[in-house]
Short mmCIF file of C-alpha atoms and ligand atoms in Angstrom, two decimals:
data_model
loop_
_atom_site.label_atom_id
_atom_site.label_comp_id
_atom_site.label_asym_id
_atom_site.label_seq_id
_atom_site.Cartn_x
_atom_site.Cartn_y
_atom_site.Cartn_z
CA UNK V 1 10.18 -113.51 11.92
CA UNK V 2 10.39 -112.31 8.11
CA UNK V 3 8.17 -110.27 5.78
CA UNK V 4 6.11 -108.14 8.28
CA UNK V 5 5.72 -104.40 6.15
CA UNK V 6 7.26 -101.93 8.51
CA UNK V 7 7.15 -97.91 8.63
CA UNK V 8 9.10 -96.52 11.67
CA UNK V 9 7.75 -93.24 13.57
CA UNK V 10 8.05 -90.39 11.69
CA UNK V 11 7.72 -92.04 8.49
CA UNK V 12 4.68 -92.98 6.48
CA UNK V 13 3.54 -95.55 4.43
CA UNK V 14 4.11 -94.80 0.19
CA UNK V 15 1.53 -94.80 -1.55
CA UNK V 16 0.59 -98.14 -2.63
CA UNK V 17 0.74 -98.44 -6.31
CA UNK V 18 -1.97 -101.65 -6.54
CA UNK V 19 -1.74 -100.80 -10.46
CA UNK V 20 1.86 -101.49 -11.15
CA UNK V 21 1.45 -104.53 -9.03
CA UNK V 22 -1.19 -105.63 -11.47
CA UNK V 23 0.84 -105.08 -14.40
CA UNK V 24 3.52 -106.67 -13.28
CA UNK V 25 1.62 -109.79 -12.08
CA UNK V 26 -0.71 -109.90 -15.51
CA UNK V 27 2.91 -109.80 -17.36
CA UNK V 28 4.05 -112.66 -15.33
CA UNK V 29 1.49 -114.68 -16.49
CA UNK V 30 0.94 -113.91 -19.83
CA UNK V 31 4.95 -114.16 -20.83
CA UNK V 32 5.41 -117.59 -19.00
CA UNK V 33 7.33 -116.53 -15.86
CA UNK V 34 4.94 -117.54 -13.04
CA UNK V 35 1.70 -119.65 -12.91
CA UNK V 36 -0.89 -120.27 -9.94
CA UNK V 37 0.48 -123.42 -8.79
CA UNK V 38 -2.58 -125.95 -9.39
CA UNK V 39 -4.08 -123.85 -12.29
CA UNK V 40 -6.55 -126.34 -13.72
CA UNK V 41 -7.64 -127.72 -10.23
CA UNK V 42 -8.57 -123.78 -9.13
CA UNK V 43 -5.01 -122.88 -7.85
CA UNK V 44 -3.78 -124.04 -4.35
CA UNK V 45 -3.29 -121.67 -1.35
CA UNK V 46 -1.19 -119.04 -2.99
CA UNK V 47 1.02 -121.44 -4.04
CA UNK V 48 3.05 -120.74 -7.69
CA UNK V 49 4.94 -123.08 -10.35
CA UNK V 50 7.52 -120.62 -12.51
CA UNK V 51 6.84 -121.39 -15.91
CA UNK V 52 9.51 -121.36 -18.64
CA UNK V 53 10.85 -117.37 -17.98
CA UNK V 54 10.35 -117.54 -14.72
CA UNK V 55 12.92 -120.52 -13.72
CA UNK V 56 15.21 -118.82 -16.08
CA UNK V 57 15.18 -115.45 -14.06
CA UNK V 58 15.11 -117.12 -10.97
CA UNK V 59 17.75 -119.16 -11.69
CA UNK V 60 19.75 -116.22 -12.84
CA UNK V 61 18.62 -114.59 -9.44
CA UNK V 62 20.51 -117.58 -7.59
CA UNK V 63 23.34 -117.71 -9.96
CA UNK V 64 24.05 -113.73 -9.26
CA UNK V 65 24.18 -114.77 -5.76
CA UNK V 66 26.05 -117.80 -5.98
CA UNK V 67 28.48 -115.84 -7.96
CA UNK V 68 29.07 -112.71 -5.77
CA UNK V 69 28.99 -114.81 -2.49
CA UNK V 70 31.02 -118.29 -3.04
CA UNK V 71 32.82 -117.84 -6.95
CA UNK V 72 33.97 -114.53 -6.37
CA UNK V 73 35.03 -114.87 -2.83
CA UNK V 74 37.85 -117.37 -0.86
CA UNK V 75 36.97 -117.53 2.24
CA UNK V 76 33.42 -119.19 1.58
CA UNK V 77 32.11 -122.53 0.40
CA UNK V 78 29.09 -124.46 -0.51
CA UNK V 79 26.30 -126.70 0.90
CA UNK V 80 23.31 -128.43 -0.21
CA UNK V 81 21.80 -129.93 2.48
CA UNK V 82 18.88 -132.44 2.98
CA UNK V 83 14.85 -130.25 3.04
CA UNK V 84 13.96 -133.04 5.81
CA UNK V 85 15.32 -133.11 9.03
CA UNK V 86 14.44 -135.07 12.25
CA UNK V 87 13.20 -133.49 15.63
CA UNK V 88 16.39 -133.00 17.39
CA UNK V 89 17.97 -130.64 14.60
CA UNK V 90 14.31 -128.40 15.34
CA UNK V 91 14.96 -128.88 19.01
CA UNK V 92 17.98 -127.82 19.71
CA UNK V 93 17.53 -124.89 17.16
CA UNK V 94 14.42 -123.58 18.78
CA UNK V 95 12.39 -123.62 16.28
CA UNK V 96 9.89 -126.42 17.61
CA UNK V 97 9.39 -124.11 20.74
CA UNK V 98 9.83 -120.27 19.29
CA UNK V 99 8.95 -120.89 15.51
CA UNK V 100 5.48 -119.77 16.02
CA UNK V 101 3.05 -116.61 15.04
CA UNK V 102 -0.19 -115.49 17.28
CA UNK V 103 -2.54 -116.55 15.60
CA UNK V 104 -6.24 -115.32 16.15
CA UNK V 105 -9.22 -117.22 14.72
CA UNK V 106 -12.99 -115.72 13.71
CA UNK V 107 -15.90 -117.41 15.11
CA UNK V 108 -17.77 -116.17 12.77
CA UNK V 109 -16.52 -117.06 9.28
CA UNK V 110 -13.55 -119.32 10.39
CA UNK V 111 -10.70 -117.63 8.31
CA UNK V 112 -7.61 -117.28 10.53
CA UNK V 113 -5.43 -114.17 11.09
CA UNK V 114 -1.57 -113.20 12.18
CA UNK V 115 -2.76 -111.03 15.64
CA UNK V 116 0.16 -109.03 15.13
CA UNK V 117 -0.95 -108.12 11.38
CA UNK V 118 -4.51 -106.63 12.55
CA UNK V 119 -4.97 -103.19 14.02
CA UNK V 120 -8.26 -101.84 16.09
CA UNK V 121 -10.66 -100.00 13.73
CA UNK V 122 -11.94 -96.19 14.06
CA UNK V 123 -14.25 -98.05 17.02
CA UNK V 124 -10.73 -99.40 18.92
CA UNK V 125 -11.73 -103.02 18.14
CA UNK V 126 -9.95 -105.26 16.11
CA UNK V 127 -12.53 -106.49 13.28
CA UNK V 128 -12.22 -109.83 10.75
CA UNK V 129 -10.61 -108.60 7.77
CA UNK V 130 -12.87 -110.92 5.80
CA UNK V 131 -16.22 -110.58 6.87
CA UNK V 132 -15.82 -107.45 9.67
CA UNK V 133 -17.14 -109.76 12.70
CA UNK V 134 -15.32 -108.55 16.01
CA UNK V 135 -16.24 -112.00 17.37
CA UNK V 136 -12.34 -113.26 17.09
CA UNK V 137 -10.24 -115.75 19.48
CA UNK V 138 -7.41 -114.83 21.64
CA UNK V 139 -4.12 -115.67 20.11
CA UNK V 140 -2.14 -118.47 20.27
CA UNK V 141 1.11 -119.35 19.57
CA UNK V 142 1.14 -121.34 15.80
CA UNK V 143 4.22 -123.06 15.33
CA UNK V 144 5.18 -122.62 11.49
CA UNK V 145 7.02 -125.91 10.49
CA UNK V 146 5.69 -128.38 8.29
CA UNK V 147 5.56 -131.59 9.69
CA UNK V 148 5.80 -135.54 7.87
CA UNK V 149 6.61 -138.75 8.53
CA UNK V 150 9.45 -140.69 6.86
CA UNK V 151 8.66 -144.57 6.20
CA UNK V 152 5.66 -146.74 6.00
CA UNK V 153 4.27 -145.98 9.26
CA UNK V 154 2.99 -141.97 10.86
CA UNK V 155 4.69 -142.87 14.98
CA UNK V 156 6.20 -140.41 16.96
CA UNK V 157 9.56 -141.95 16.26
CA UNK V 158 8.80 -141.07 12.38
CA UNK V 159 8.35 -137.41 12.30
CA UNK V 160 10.06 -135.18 10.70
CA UNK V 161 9.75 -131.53 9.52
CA UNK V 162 10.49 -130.03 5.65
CA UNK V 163 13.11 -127.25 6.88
CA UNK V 164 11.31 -123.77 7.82
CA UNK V 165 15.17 -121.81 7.10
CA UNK V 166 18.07 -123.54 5.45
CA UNK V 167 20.67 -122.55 8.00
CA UNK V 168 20.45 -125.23 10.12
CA UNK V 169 21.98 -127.15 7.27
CA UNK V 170 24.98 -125.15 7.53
CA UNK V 171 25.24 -125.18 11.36
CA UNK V 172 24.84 -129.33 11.32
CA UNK V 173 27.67 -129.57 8.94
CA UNK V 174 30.29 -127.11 10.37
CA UNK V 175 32.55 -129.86 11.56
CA UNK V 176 32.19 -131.75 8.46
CA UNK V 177 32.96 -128.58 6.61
CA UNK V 178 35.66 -127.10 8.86
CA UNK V 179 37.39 -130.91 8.75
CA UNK V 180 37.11 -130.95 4.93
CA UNK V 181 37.96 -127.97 3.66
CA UNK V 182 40.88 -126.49 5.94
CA UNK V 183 39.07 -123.15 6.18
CA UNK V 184 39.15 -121.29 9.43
CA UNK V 185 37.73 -118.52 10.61
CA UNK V 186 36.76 -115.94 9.24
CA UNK V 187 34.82 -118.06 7.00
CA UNK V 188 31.42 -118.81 5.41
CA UNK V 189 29.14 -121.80 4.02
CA UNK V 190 26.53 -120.73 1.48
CA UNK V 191 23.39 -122.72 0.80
CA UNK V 192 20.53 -121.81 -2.03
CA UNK V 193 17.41 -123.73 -1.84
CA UNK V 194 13.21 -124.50 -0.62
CA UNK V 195 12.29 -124.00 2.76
CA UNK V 196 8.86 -124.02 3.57
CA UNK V 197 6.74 -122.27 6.81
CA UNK V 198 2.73 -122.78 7.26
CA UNK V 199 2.08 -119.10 6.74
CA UNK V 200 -0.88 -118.01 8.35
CA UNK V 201 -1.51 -115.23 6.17
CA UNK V 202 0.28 -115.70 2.68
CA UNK V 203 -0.19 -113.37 -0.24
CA UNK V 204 1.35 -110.54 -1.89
CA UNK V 205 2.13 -112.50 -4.58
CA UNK V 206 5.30 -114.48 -4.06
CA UNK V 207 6.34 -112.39 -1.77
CA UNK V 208 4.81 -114.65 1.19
CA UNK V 209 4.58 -118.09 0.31
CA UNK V 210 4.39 -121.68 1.96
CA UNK V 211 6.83 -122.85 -0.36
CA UNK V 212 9.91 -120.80 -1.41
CA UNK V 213 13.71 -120.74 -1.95
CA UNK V 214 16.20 -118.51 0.49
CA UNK V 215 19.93 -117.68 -0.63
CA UNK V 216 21.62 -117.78 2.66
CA UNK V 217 25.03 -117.60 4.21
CA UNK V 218 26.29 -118.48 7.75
CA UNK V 219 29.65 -116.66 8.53
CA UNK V 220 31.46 -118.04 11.43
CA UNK V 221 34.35 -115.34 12.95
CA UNK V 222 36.18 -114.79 16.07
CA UNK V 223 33.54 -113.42 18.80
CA UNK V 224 35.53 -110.05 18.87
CA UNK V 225 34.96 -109.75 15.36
CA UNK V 226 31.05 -109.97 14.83
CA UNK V 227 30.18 -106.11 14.35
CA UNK V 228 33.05 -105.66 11.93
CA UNK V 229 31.81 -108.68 9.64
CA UNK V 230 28.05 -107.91 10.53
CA UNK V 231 28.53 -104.03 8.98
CA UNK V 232 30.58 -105.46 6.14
CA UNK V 233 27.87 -107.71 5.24
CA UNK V 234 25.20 -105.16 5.72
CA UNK V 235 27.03 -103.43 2.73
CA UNK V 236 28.11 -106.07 0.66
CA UNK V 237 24.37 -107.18 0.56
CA UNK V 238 22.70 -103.97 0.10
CA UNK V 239 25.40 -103.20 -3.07
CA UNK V 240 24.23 -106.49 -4.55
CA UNK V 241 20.71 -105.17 -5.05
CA UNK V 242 22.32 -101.77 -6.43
CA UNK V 243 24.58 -103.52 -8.83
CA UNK V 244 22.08 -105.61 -10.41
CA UNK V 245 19.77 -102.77 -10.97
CA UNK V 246 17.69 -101.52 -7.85
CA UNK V 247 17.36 -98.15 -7.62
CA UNK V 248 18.72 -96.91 -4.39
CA UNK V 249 15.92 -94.91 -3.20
CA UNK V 250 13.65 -97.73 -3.40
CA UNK V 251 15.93 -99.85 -1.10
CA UNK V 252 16.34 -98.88 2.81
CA UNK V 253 18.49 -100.56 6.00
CA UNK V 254 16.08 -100.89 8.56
CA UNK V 255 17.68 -102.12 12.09
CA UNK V 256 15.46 -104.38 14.09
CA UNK V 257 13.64 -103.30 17.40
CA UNK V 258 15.05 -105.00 20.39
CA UNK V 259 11.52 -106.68 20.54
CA UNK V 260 11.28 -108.00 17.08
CA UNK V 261 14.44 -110.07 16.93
CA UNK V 262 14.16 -113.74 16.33
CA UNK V 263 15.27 -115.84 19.41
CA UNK V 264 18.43 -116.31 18.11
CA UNK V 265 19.31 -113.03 17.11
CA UNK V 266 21.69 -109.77 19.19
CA UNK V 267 21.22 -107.99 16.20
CA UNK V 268 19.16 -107.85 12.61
CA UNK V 269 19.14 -105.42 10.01
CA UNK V 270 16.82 -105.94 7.16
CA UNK V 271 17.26 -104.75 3.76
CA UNK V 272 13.53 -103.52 2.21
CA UNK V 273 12.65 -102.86 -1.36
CA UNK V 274 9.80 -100.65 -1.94
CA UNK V 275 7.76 -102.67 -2.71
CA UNK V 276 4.30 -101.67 -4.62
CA UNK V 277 2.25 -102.33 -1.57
CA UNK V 278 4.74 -100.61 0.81
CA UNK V 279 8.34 -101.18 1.78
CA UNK V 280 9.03 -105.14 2.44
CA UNK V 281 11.87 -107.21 3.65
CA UNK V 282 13.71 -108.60 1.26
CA UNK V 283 16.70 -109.82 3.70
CA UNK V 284 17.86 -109.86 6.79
CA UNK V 285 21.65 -109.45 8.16
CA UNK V 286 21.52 -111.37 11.82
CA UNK V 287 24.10 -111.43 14.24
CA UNK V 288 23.44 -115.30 15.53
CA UNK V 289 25.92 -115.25 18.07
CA UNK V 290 27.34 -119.09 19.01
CA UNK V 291 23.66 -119.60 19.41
CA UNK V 292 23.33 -122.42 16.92
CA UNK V 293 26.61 -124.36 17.34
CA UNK V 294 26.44 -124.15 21.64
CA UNK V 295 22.85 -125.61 20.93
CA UNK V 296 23.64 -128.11 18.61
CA UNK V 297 27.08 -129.38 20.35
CA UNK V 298 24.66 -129.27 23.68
CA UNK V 299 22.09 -131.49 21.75
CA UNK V 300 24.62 -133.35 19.71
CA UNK V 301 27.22 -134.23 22.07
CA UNK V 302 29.35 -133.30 19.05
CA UNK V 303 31.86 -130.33 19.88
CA UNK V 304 31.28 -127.62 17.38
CA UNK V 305 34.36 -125.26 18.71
CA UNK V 306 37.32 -124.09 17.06
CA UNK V 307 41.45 -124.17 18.01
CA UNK V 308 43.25 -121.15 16.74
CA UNK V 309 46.78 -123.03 16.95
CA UNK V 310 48.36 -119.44 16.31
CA UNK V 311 46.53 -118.02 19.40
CA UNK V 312 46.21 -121.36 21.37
CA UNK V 313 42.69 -120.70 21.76
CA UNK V 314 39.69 -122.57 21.31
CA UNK V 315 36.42 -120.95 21.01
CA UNK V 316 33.16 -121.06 19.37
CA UNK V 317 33.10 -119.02 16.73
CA UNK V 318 30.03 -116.33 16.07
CA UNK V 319 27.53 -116.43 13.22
CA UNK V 320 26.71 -113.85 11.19
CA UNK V 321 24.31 -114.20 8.97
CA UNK V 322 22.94 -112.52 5.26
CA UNK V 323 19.83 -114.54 4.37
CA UNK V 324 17.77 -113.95 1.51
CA UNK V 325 14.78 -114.74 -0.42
CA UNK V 326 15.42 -115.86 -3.87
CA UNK V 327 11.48 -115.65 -5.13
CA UNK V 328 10.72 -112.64 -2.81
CA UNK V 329 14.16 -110.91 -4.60
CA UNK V 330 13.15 -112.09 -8.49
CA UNK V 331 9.66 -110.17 -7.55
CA UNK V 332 11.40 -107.31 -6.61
CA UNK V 333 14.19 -107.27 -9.51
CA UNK V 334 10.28 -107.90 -11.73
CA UNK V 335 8.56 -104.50 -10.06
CA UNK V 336 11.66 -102.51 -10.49
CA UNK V 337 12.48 -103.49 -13.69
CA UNK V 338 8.99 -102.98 -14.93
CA UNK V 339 8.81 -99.52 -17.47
CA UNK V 340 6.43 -98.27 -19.92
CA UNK V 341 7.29 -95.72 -22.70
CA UNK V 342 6.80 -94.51 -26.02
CA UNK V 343 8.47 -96.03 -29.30
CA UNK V 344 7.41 -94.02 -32.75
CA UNK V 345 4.50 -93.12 -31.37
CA UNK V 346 2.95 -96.25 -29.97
CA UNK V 347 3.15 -97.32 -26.71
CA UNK V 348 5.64 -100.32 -25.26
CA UNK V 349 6.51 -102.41 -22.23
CA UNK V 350 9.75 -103.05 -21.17
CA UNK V 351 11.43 -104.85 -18.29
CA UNK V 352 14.46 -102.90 -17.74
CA UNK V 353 15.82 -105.91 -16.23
CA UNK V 354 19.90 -106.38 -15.69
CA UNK V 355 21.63 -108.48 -18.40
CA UNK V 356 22.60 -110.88 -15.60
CA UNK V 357 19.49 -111.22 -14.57
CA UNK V 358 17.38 -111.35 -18.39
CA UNK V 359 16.29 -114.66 -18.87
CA UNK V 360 17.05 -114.36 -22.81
CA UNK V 361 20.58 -112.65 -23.33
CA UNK V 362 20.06 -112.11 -27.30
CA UNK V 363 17.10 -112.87 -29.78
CA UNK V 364 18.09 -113.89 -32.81
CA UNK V 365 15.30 -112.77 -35.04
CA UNK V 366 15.09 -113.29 -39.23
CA UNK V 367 13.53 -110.59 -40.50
CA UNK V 368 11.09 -112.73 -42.30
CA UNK V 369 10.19 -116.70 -42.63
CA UNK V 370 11.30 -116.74 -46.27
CA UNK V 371 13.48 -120.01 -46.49
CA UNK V 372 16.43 -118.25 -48.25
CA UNK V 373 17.34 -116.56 -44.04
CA UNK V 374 16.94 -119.48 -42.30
CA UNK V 375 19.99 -121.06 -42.61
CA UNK V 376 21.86 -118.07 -41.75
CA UNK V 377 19.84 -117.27 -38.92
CA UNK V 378 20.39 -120.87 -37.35
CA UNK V 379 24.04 -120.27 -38.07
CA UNK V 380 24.00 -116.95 -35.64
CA UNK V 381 21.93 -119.11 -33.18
CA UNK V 382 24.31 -121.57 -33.37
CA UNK V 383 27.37 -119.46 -32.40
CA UNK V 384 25.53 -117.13 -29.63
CA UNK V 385 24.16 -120.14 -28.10
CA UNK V 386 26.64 -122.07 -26.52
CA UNK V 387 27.84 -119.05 -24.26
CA UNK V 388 24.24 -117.56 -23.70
CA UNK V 389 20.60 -118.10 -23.34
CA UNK V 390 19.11 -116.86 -26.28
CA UNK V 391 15.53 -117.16 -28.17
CA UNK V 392 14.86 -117.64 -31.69
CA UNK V 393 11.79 -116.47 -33.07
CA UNK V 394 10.73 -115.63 -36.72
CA UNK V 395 6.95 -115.22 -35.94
CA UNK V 396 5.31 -112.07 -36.89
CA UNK V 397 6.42 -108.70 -37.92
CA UNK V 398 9.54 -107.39 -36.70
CA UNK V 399 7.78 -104.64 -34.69
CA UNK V 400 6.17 -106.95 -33.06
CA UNK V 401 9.20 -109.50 -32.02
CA UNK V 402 10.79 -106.11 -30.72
CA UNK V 403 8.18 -105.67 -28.60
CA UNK V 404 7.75 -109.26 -27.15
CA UNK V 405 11.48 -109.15 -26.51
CA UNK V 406 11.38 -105.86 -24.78
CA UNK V 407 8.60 -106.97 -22.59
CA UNK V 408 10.04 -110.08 -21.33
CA UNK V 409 13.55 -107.92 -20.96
CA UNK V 410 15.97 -109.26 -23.86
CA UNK V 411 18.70 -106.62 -23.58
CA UNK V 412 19.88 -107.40 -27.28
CA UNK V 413 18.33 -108.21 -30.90
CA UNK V 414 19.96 -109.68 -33.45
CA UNK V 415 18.53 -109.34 -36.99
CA UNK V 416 19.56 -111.40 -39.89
CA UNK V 417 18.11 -109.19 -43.26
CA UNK V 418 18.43 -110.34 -47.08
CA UNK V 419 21.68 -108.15 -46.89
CA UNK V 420 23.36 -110.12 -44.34
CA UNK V 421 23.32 -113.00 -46.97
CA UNK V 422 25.35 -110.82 -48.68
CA UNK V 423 27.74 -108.98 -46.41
CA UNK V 424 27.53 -111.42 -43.38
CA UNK V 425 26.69 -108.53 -41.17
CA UNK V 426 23.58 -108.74 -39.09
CA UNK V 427 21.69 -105.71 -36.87
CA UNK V 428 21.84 -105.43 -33.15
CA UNK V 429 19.29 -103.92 -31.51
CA UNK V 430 19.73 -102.45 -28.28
CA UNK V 431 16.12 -102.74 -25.60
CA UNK V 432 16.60 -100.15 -23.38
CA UNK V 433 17.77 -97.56 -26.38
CA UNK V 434 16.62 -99.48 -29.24
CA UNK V 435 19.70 -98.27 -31.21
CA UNK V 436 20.26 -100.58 -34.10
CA UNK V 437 24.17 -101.29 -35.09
CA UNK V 438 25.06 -103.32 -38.12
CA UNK V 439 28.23 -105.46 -36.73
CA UNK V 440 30.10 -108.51 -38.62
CA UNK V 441 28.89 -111.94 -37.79
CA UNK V 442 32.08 -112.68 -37.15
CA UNK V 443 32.68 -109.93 -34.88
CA UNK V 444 29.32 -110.42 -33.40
CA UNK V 445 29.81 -113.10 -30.29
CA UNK V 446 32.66 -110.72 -29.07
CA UNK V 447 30.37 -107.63 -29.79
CA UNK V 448 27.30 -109.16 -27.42
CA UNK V 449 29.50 -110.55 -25.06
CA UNK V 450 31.18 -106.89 -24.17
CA UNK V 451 27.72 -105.26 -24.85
CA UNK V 452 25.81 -107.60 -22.22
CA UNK V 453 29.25 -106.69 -19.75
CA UNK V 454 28.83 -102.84 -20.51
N1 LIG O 501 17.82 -118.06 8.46
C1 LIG O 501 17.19 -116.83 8.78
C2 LIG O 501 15.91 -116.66 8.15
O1 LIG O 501 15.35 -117.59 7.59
P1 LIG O 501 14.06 -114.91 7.66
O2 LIG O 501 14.10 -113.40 7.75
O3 LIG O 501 12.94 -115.61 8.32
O4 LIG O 501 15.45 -115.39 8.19
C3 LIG O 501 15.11 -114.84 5.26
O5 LIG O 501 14.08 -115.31 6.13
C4 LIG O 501 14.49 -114.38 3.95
O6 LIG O 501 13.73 -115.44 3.38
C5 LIG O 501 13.50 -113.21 4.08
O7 LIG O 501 14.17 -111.97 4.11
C6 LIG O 501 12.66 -113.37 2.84
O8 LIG O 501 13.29 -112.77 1.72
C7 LIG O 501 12.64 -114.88 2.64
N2 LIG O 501 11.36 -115.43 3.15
C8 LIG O 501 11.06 -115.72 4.44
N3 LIG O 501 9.80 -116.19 4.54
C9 LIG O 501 9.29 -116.20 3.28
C10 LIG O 501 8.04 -116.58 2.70
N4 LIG O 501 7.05 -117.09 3.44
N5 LIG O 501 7.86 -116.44 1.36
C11 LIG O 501 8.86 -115.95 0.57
N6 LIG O 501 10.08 -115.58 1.06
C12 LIG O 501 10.29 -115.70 2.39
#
């Protein structure tokens, strides 16, 4: 199970940093990237909607993905499989039996708790977190999937559950996939997209929600293979977060105990992100055996094996598996990016976020609202735009558009000036360095473009 904070022996908790998290959170909302879901109602049960920033970074966090793991690559492919799914796929999965946390009520002020999240006080009892009562249930098992009924009419023969992982998607459609596509293994199918699980005990922000999207791959190779292709993804993965900005120390591999591993799982390692309330999973690399496809084929009726003609061999094949969390990852790209300094003396924020990742490549700013620059302005606009998100804002001083810019992480400025009616040269303006180049306007899409690369 995901998104427990761990600390192996020998190794203490960091410092939590509750102020950063603050910031970070209080710049979310002010800037438009995420809203409590439900705002005007009172919010609902740490639920979030990601306003117009927000789905721009996120997107950008699923198109990085989507990029490195099925553009870039040959050997995998792409699925976007149906949220709802009827009992047998959660059957045969396990995840109607094993999907569960212990969950522990309090008699006293009714809020309910994860057991395995509380820890005996100074006085060896385990207390309510809320009110402090000791008076608290034994645990029982709380199975996490949502559960609905399709059609007209809530029967047993009606349910079905929104999908707690988006695996299962992949596993359902290997045939269809393997019949399709004339891939064999070693080969992948890559799915981005909700899932949703009844937390118990949401919070941290968007780290734990009910409601959230995973980036996940299922990697089906030759049983002999698995720990080769398990280590490889291990590092592919963890370079991901390095290349698009995380700073290595605040990223670990953490191997699962033998006791923590999901019921489909010989082996997990999670990547973690130190996070400002202590180091968090951000995903995990699972070695699912032929778990899923025996299960489903056993379920099914359907084989879900594989014939090597070259070996005359059929087998089926192992799963490894890299699955992320797209939300819980755009927090942690947000907290690491985060950075205050000093500019001339005053003080800024700045999201030092990755230019792949910024939800506004360029701004192109006029340096004032006089009539005479807008034209020109709109003509820069109008050539940036078609290859790259950009913003256009003549609001304000220009101090002050720098600053809004930097803050919401807009690695480049461009500044149209009563000269540039002139010359036709406009000003860049770098975020992170706030150098300011004066470069041709018709040099300047190529000039971005190797800029935003660099
Ligand atoms: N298919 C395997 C699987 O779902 P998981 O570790 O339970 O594994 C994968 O989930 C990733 O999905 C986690 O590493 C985390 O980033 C994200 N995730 C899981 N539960 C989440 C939640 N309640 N809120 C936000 N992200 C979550």
């Amino acid at each position: 199970m995901s998104g427990r904070l761990h600390y192996p022996a020998g190794m203490s908790a960091p410092e939590p940093d509750p102020q950063r998290m603050e910031a970070v959170v209080a710049l979310c909302k002010r800037r438009g990237f995420v809203f409590p879901s439900a705002e005007i109602y009172g919010g609902f049960r740490s639920t979030y909607d990601y306003g117009p920033l927000g789905v721009q970074l996120l997107r950008n966090v699923k198109e990085a993905w989507w990029r490195s793991m099925v553009q870039l690559r040959d050997d995998v492919v792409g699925l976007d499989a149906a949220i709802l799914g009827p009992p047998d796929i959660w059957r045969a999965s396990g995840h109607l039996a094993t999907f569960t946390d212990p969950l522990v009520d309090c008699r006293s002020c009714q809020q309910r708790w994860r057991a395995d999240h509380l820890e005996p006080a100074e006085d060896g009892k385990v207390h309510c977190p809320s009110c402090g009562s000791t008076d608290l249930t034994e645990p029982r098992d709380f199975n996490l999937m949502f559960k609905t009924h399709t059609g007209p009419v809530a029967e047993e023969g009606s349910v079905a559950y929104l999908r707690p992982e988006t695996a299962q998607g992949m596993f359902v459609n290997f045939k269809n996939v393997l019949q399709t596509t004339r891939k064999k293994p070693p080969f992948g199918i890559a799915q981005v997209g909700k899932s949703f699980r009844n937390e118990i005990t949401p919070g941290n922000y968007v780290f734990r929600t009910r409601e959230f999207e995973q980036m996940e791959l299922e990697f089906f190779v030759p049983p002999a293979d698995a720990p080769k292709w398990f280590d490889h993804w291990v590092d592919e993965r963890h370079r991901w977060y390095v290349d698009l900005g995380i700073p290595e120390d605040q990223l670990r591999i953490r191997p699962h105990d033998p006791e923590e591993l999901s019921h489909y799982s010989a082996g997990t390692s999670d990547i973690e992100f130190l996070f400002p309330f202590g180091w968090g999973e951000l995903e995990g690399i699972a070695n699912r055996t032929d778990f899923d496809l025996k299960a489903h084929a056993a379920a099914s009726g359907e084989s879900l094996d594989y014939f090597d003609q070259a070996a005359n061999e059929r087998y089926v094949p192992y799963v490894i598996e890299p699955a992320a969390g797209a939300t819980r990852s755009m927090m942690a790209f947000l907290v690491a990016a985060y950075d205050t300094d000093e500019i001339g003396g005053e003080a800024r924020t700045v999201l030092r976020l990755h230019p792949r990742l910024a939800p506004y490549k360029v701004a192109v700013l006029p340096l004032s609202k006089k009539e005479a620059l807008t034209p020109l302005a709109r003509e820069v606009l109008g050539l940036l735009q078609p290859r790259l998100v950009c913003d256009y804002d003549d609001t304000q001083s220009i101090g002050r558009r720098y600053r809004r810019q930097d803050e919401v992480g807009t690695p480049l400025c461009v500044t149209v000036d009563f000269d540039s009616l002139e010359d036709r040269a406009v000003t860049i303006r770098d975020r992170d360095t706030t150098e300011q180049v004066r470069v041709p306007i018709d040099a300047l899409g190529k000039e971005v473009v190797d800029r935003l690369a660099g």
